[in-house]
mmCIF file of C-alpha atoms in Angstrom:
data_model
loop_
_atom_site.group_PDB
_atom_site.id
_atom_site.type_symbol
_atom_site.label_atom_id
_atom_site.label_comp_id
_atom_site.label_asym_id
_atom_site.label_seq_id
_atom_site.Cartn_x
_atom_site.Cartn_y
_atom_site.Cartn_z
ATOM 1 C CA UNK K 1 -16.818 -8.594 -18.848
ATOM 2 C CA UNK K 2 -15.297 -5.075 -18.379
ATOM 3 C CA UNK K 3 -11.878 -4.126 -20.572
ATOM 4 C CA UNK K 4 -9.079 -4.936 -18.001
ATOM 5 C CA UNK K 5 -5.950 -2.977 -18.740
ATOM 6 C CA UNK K 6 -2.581 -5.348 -18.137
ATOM 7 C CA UNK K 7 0.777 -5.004 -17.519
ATOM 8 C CA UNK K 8 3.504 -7.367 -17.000
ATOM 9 C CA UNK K 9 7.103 -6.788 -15.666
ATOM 10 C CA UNK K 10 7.663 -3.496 -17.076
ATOM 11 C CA UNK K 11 5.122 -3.389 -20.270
ATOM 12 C CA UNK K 12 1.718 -3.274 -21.593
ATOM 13 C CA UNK K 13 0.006 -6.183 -22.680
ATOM 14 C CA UNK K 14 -3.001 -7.367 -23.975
ATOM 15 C CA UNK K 15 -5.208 -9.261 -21.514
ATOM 16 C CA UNK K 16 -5.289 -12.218 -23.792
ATOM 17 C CA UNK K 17 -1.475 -12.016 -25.093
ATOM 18 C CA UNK K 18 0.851 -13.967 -23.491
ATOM 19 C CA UNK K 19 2.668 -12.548 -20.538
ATOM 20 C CA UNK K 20 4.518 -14.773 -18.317
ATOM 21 C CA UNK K 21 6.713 -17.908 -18.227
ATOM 22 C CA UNK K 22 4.227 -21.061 -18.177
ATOM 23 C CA UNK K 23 6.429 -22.191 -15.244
ATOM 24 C CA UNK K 24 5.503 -19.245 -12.725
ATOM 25 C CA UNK K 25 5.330 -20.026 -9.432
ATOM 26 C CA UNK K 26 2.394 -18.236 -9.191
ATOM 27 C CA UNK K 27 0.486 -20.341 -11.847
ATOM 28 C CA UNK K 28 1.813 -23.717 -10.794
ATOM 29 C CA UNK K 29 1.572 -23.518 -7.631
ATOM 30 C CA UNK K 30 -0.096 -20.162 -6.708
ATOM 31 C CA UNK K 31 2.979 -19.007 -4.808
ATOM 32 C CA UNK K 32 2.531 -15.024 -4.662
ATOM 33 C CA UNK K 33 0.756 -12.037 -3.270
ATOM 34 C CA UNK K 34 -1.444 -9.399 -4.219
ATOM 35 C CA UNK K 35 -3.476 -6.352 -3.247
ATOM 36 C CA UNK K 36 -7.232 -5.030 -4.878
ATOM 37 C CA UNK K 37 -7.686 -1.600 -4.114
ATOM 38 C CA UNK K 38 -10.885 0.720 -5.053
ATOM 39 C CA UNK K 39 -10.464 2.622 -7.980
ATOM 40 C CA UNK K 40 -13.203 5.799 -7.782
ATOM 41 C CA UNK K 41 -13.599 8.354 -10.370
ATOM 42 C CA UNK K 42 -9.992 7.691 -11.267
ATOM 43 C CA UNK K 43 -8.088 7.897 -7.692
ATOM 44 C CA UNK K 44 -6.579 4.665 -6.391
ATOM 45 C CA UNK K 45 -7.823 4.411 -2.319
ATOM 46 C CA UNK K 46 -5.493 3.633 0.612
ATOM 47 C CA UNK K 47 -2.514 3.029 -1.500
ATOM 48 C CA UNK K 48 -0.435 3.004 1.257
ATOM 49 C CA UNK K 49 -2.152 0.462 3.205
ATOM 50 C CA UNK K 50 -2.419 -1.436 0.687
ATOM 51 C CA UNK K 51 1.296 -1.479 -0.202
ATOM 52 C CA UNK K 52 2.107 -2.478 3.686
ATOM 53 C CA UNK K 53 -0.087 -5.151 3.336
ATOM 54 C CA UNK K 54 1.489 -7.038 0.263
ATOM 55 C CA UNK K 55 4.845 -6.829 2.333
ATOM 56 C CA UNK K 56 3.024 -8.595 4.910
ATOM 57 C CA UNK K 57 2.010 -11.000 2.760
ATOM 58 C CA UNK K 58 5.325 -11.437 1.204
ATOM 59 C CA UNK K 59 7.240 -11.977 3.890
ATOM 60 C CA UNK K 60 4.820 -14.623 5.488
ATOM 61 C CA UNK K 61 5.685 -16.418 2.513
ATOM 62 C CA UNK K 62 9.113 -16.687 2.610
ATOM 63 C CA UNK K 63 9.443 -14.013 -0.465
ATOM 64 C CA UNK K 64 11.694 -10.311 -0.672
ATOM 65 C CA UNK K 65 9.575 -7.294 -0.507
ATOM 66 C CA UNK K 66 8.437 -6.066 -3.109
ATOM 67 C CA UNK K 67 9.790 -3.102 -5.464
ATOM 68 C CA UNK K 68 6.923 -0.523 -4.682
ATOM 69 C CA UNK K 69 8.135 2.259 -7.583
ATOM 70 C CA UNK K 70 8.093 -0.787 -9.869
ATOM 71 C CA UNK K 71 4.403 -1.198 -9.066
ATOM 72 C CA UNK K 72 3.599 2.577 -9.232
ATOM 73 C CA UNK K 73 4.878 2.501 -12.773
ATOM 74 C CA UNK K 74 2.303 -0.425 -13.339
ATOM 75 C CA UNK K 75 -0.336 0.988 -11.680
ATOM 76 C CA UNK K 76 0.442 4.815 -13.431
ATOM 77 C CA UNK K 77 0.330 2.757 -16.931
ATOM 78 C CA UNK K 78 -2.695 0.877 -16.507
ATOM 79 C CA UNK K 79 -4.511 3.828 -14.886
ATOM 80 C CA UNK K 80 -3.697 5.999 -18.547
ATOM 81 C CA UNK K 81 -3.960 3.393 -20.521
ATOM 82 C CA UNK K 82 -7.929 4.559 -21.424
ATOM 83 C CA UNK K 83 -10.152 6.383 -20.316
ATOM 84 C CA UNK K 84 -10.712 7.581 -16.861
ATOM 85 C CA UNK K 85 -11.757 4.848 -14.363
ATOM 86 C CA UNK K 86 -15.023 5.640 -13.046
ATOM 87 C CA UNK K 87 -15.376 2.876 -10.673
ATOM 88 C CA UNK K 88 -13.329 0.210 -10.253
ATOM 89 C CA UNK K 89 -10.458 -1.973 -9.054
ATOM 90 C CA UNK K 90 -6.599 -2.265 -9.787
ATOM 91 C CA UNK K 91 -5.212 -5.159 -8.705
ATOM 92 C CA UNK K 92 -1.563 -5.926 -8.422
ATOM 93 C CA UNK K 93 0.273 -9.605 -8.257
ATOM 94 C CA UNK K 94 4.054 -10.616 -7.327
ATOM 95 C CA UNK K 95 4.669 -13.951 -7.178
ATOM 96 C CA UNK K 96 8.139 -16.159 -7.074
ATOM 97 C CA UNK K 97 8.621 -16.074 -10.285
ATOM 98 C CA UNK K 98 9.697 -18.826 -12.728
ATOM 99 C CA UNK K 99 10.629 -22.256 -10.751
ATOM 100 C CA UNK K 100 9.934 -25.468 -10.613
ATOM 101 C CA UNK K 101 6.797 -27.805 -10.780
ATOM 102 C CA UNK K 102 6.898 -28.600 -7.002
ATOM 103 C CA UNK K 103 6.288 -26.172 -4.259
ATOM 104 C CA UNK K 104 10.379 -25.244 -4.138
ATOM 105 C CA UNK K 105 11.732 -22.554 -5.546
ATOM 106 C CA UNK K 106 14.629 -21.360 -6.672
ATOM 107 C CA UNK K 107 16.267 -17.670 -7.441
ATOM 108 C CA UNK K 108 14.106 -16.467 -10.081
ATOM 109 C CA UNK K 109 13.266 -12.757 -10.031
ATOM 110 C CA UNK K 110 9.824 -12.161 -8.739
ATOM 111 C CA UNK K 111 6.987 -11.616 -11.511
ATOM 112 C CA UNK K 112 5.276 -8.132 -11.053
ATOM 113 C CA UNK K 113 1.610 -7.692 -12.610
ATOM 114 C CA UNK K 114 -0.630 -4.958 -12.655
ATOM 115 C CA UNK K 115 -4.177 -4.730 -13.990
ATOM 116 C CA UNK K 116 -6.794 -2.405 -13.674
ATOM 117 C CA UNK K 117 -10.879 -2.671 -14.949
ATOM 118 C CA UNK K 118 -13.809 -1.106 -14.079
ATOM 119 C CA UNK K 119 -17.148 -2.623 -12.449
ATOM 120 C CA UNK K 120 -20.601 -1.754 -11.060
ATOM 121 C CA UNK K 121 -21.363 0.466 -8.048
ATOM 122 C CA UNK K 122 -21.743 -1.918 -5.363
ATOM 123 C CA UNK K 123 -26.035 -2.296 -4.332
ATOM 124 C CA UNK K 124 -27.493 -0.707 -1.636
ATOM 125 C CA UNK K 125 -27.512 -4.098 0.403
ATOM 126 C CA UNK K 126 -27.386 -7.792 -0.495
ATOM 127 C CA UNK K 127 -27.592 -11.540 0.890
ATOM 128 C CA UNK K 128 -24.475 -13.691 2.231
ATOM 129 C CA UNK K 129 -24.483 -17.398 2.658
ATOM 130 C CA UNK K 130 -22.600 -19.147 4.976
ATOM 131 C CA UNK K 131 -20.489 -21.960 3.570
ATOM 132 C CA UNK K 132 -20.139 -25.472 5.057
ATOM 133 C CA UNK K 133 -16.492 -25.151 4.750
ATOM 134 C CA UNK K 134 -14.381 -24.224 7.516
ATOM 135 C CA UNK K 135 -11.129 -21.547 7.697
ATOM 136 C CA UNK K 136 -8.089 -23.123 9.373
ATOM 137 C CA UNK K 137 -6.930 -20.242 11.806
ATOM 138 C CA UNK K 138 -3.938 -22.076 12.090
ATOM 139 C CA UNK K 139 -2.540 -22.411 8.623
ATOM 140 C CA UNK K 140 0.847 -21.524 7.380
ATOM 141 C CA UNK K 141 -0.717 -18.581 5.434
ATOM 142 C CA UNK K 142 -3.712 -17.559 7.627
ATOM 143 C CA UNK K 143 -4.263 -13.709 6.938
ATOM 144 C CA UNK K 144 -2.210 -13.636 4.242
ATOM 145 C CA UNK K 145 -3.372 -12.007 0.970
ATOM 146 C CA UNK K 146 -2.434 -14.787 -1.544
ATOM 147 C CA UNK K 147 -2.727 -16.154 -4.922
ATOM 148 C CA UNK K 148 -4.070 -19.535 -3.458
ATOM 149 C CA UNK K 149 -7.447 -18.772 -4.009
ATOM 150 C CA UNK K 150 -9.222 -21.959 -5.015
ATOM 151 C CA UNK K 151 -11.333 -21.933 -1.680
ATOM 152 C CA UNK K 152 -12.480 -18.915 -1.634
ATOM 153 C CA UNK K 153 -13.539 -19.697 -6.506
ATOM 154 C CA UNK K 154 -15.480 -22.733 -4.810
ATOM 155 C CA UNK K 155 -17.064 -20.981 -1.671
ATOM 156 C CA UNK K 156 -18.246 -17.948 -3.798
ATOM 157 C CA UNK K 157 -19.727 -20.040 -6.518
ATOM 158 C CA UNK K 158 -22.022 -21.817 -3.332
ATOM 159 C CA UNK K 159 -23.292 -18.216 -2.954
ATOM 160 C CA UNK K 160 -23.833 -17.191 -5.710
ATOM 161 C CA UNK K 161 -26.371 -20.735 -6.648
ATOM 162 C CA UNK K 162 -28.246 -19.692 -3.722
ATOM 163 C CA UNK K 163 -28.773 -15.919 -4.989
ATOM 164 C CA UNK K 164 -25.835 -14.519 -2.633
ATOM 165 C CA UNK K 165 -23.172 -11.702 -3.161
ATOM 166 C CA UNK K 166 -21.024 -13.489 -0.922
ATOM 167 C CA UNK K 167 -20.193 -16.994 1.625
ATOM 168 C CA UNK K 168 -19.263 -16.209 5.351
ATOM 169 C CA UNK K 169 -16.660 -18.970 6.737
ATOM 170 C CA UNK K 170 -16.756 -20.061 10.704
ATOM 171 C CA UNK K 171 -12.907 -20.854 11.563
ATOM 172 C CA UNK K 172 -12.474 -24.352 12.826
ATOM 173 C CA UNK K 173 -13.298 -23.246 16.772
ATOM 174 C CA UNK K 174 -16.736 -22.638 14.861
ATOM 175 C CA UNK K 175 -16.447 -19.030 15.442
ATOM 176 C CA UNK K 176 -17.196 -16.545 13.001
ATOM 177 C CA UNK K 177 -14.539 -15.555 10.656
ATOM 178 C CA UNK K 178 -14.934 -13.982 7.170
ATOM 179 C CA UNK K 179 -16.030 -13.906 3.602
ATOM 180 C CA UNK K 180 -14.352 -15.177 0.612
ATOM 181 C CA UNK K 181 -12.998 -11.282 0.017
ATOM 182 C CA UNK K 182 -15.035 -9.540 2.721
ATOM 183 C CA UNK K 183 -15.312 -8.739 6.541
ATOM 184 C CA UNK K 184 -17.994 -9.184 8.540
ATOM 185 C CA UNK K 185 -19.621 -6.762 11.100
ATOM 186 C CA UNK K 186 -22.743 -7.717 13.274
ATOM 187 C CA UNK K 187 -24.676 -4.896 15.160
ATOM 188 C CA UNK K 188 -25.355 -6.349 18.560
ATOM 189 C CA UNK K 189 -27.576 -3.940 21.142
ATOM 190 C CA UNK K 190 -25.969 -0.760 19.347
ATOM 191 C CA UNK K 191 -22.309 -2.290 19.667
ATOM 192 C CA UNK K 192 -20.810 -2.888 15.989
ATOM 193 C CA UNK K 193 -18.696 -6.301 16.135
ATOM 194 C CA UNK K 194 -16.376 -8.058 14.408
ATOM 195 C CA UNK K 195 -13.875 -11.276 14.593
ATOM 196 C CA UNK K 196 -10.284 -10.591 15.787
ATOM 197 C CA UNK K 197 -7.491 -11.080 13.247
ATOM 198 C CA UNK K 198 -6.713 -14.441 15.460
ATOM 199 C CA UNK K 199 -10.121 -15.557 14.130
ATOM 200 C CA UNK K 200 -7.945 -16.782 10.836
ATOM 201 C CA UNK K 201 -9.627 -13.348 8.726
ATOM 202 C CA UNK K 202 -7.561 -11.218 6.464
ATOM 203 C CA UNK K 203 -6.482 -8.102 8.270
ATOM 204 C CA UNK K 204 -8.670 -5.894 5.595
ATOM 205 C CA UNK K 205 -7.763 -2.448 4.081
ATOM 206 C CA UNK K 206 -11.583 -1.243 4.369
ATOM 207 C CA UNK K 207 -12.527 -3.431 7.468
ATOM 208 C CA UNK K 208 -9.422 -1.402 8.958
ATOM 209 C CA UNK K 209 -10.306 1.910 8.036
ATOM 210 C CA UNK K 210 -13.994 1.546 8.947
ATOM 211 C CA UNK K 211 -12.818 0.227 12.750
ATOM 212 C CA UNK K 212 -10.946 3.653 13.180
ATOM 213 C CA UNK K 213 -13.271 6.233 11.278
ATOM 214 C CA UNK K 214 -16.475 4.683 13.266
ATOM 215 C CA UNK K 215 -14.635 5.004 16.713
ATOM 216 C CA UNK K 216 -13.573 8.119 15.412
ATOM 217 C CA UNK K 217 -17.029 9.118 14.945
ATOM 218 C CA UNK K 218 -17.872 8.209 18.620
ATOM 219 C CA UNK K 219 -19.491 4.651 17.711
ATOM 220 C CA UNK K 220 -18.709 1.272 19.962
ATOM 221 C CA UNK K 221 -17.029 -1.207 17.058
ATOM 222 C CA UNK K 222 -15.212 -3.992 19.530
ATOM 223 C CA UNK K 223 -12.893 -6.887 17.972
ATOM 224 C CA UNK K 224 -14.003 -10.072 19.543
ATOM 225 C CA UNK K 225 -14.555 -13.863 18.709
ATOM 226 C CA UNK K 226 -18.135 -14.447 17.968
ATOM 227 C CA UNK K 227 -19.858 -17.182 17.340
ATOM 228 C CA UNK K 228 -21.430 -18.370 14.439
ATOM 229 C CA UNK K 229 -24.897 -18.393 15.327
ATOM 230 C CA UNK K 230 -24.265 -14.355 16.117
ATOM 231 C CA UNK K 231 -25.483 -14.167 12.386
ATOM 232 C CA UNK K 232 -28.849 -15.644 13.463
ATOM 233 C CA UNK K 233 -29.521 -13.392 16.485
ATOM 234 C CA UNK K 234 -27.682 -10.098 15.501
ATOM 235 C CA UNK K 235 -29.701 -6.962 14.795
ATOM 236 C CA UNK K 236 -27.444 -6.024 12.096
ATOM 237 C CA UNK K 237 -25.437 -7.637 9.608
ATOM 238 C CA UNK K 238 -22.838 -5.390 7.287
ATOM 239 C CA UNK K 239 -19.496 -6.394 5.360
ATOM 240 C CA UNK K 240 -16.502 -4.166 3.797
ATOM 241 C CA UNK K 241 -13.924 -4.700 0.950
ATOM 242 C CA UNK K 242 -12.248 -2.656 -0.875
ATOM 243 C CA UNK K 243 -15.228 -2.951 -4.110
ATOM 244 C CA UNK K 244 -17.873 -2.581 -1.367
ATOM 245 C CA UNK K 245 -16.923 0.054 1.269
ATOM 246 C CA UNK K 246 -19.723 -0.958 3.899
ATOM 247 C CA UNK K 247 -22.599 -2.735 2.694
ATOM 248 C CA UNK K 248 -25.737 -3.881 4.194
ATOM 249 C CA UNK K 249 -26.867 -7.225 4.398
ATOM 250 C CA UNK K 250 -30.216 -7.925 3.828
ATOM 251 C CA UNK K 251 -30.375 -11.869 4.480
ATOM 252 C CA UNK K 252 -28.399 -14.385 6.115
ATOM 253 C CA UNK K 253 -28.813 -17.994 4.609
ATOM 254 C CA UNK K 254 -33.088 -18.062 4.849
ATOM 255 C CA UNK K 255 -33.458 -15.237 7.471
ATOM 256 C CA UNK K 256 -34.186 -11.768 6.500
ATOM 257 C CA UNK K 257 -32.598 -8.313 7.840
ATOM 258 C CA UNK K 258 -33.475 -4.868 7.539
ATOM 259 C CA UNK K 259 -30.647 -2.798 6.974
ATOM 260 C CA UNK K 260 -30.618 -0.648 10.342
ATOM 261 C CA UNK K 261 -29.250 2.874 11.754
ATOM 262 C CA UNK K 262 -25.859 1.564 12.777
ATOM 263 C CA UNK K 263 -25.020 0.595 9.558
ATOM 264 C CA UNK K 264 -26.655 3.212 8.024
ATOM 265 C CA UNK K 265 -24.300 5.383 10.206
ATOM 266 C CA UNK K 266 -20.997 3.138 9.346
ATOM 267 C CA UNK K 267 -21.648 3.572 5.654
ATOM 268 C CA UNK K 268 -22.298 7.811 6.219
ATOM 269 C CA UNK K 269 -18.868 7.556 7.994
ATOM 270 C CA UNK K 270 -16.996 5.765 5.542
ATOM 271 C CA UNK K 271 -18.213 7.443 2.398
ATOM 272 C CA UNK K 272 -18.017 10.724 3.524
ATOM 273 C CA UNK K 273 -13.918 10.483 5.473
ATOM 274 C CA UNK K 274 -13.694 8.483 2.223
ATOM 275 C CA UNK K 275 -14.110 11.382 0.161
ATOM 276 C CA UNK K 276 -11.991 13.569 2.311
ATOM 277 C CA UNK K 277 -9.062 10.931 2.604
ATOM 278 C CA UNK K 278 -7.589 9.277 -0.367
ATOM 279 C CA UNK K 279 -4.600 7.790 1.284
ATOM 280 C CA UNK K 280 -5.768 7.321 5.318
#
């Protein structure tokens, strides 16, 4: 594992000191936000974005915005705190702060943490599997970018035993959804597709920006509910986060994909408005 830089409500910390009360909201009961953005040859992508999308997050769960400058101090700490990033990730966390053991809470000021590392270059394509789990489209915190994350520990791990990089979820109208912390794009007769935000998926930084730089680009990307089964038939299978910018898939489950031309085209797109825009 990677050296992952830490701080914690205003200071630098090791990643194995102790940081925060025992009786965080976000530990107990995993009551809190948080945003991973790409870090690339030292530049934080889509900040902005990424900083709407916490408030989002936030106030689906019944919890104040957050204090943005407070997290640019974080992020600015952890960033300096070595050497230059290459490639990599910061990831930022507010959660409700010290409360009780049950799911109530009470005034406690929110708990700000900021943490940077870097990783591998994503591949030039990989394998998903889809997991026999559902995603309730209807839940209190559907699309929401939370701490609650046990689902999505559990889902990955079935990937990863069966060789994948990542586990597609239907939502419980069996339609297709999204990964554990990825969209997912088919390629259907030229047309790039994808599942609506009503599916139940996280409204994505990267699936975002690649929706508006392909149409910008002239290609046909339509948001529409799909069915499951559009992962057997589709010519063209690609997913986006914020660690994996567009990236092939190669195999569904047992069935094998080339990477094609659209994708091939998405990925051009991305990478090269990428370069141009830090903060679209």
């Amino acid at each position: 594992m990677s050296e992952v830089r830490v701080w914690v409500n205003g200071r630098l910390t090791g990643p194995d000191e102790p940081s925060i009360s025992a009786l965080d909201h976000g530990v107990t009961v995993g009551d809190g936000a948080f945003e991973t953005a790409k870090v690339d040859r030292g530049r934080v992508f889509a900040a902005t974005r990424h900083a709407r999308r916490l408030d989002r997050t936030l106030a689906g769960l019944g919890l104040p915005p957050a204090d943005h400058d407070y997290i640019a101090e974080g992020a600015k700490a952890v960033l300096a705190a070595g050497a230059e990033i290459e490639f990599g990730r910061l990831r930022y966390s507010v959660t409700g702060g010290a409360g009780p053991l049950g799911s109530d809470r009470d005034d406690s000021p929110l708990t700000y943490i900021v943490t940077a590392g870097s990783q591998p270059r994503p591949p030039a394509s990989a394998s998903v599997a889809v997991a026999p789990w559902t995603r309730n489209e209807r839940s209190a915190v559907a699309g929401l970018k939370t701490t609650s994350y046990a689902e999505n520990v559990v889902a990955l791990a079935y990937a990863k035993e069966r060789g994948a990089i990542e586990a597609v979820f239907a939502n419980t109208r069996g339609e297709l959804c999204e990964c554990t912390g990825s969209n997912v794009f088919v390629v259907v007769d030229g047309a790039i597709l994808t599942p609506p935000l009503d599916s139940g998926c996280l409204a994505g930084i990267t699936r975002e920006v690649t929706i508006e730089w392909c149409r910008e680009d002239g290609m046909d990307v339509r948001e529409q509910a799909l069915p499951l089964d559009v992962l057997r038939e589709a010519d063209e299978v690609f997913i986006t986060s914020s660690t994996k910018d567009v990236l092939a898939i190669h195999g569904v489950d047992d069935r094998s994909l080339e990477p094609g031309p659209v994708t091939a085209r998405a990925a051009a797109v991305f990478a090269r408005l990428g370069a141009e825009r830090l903060d679209p």
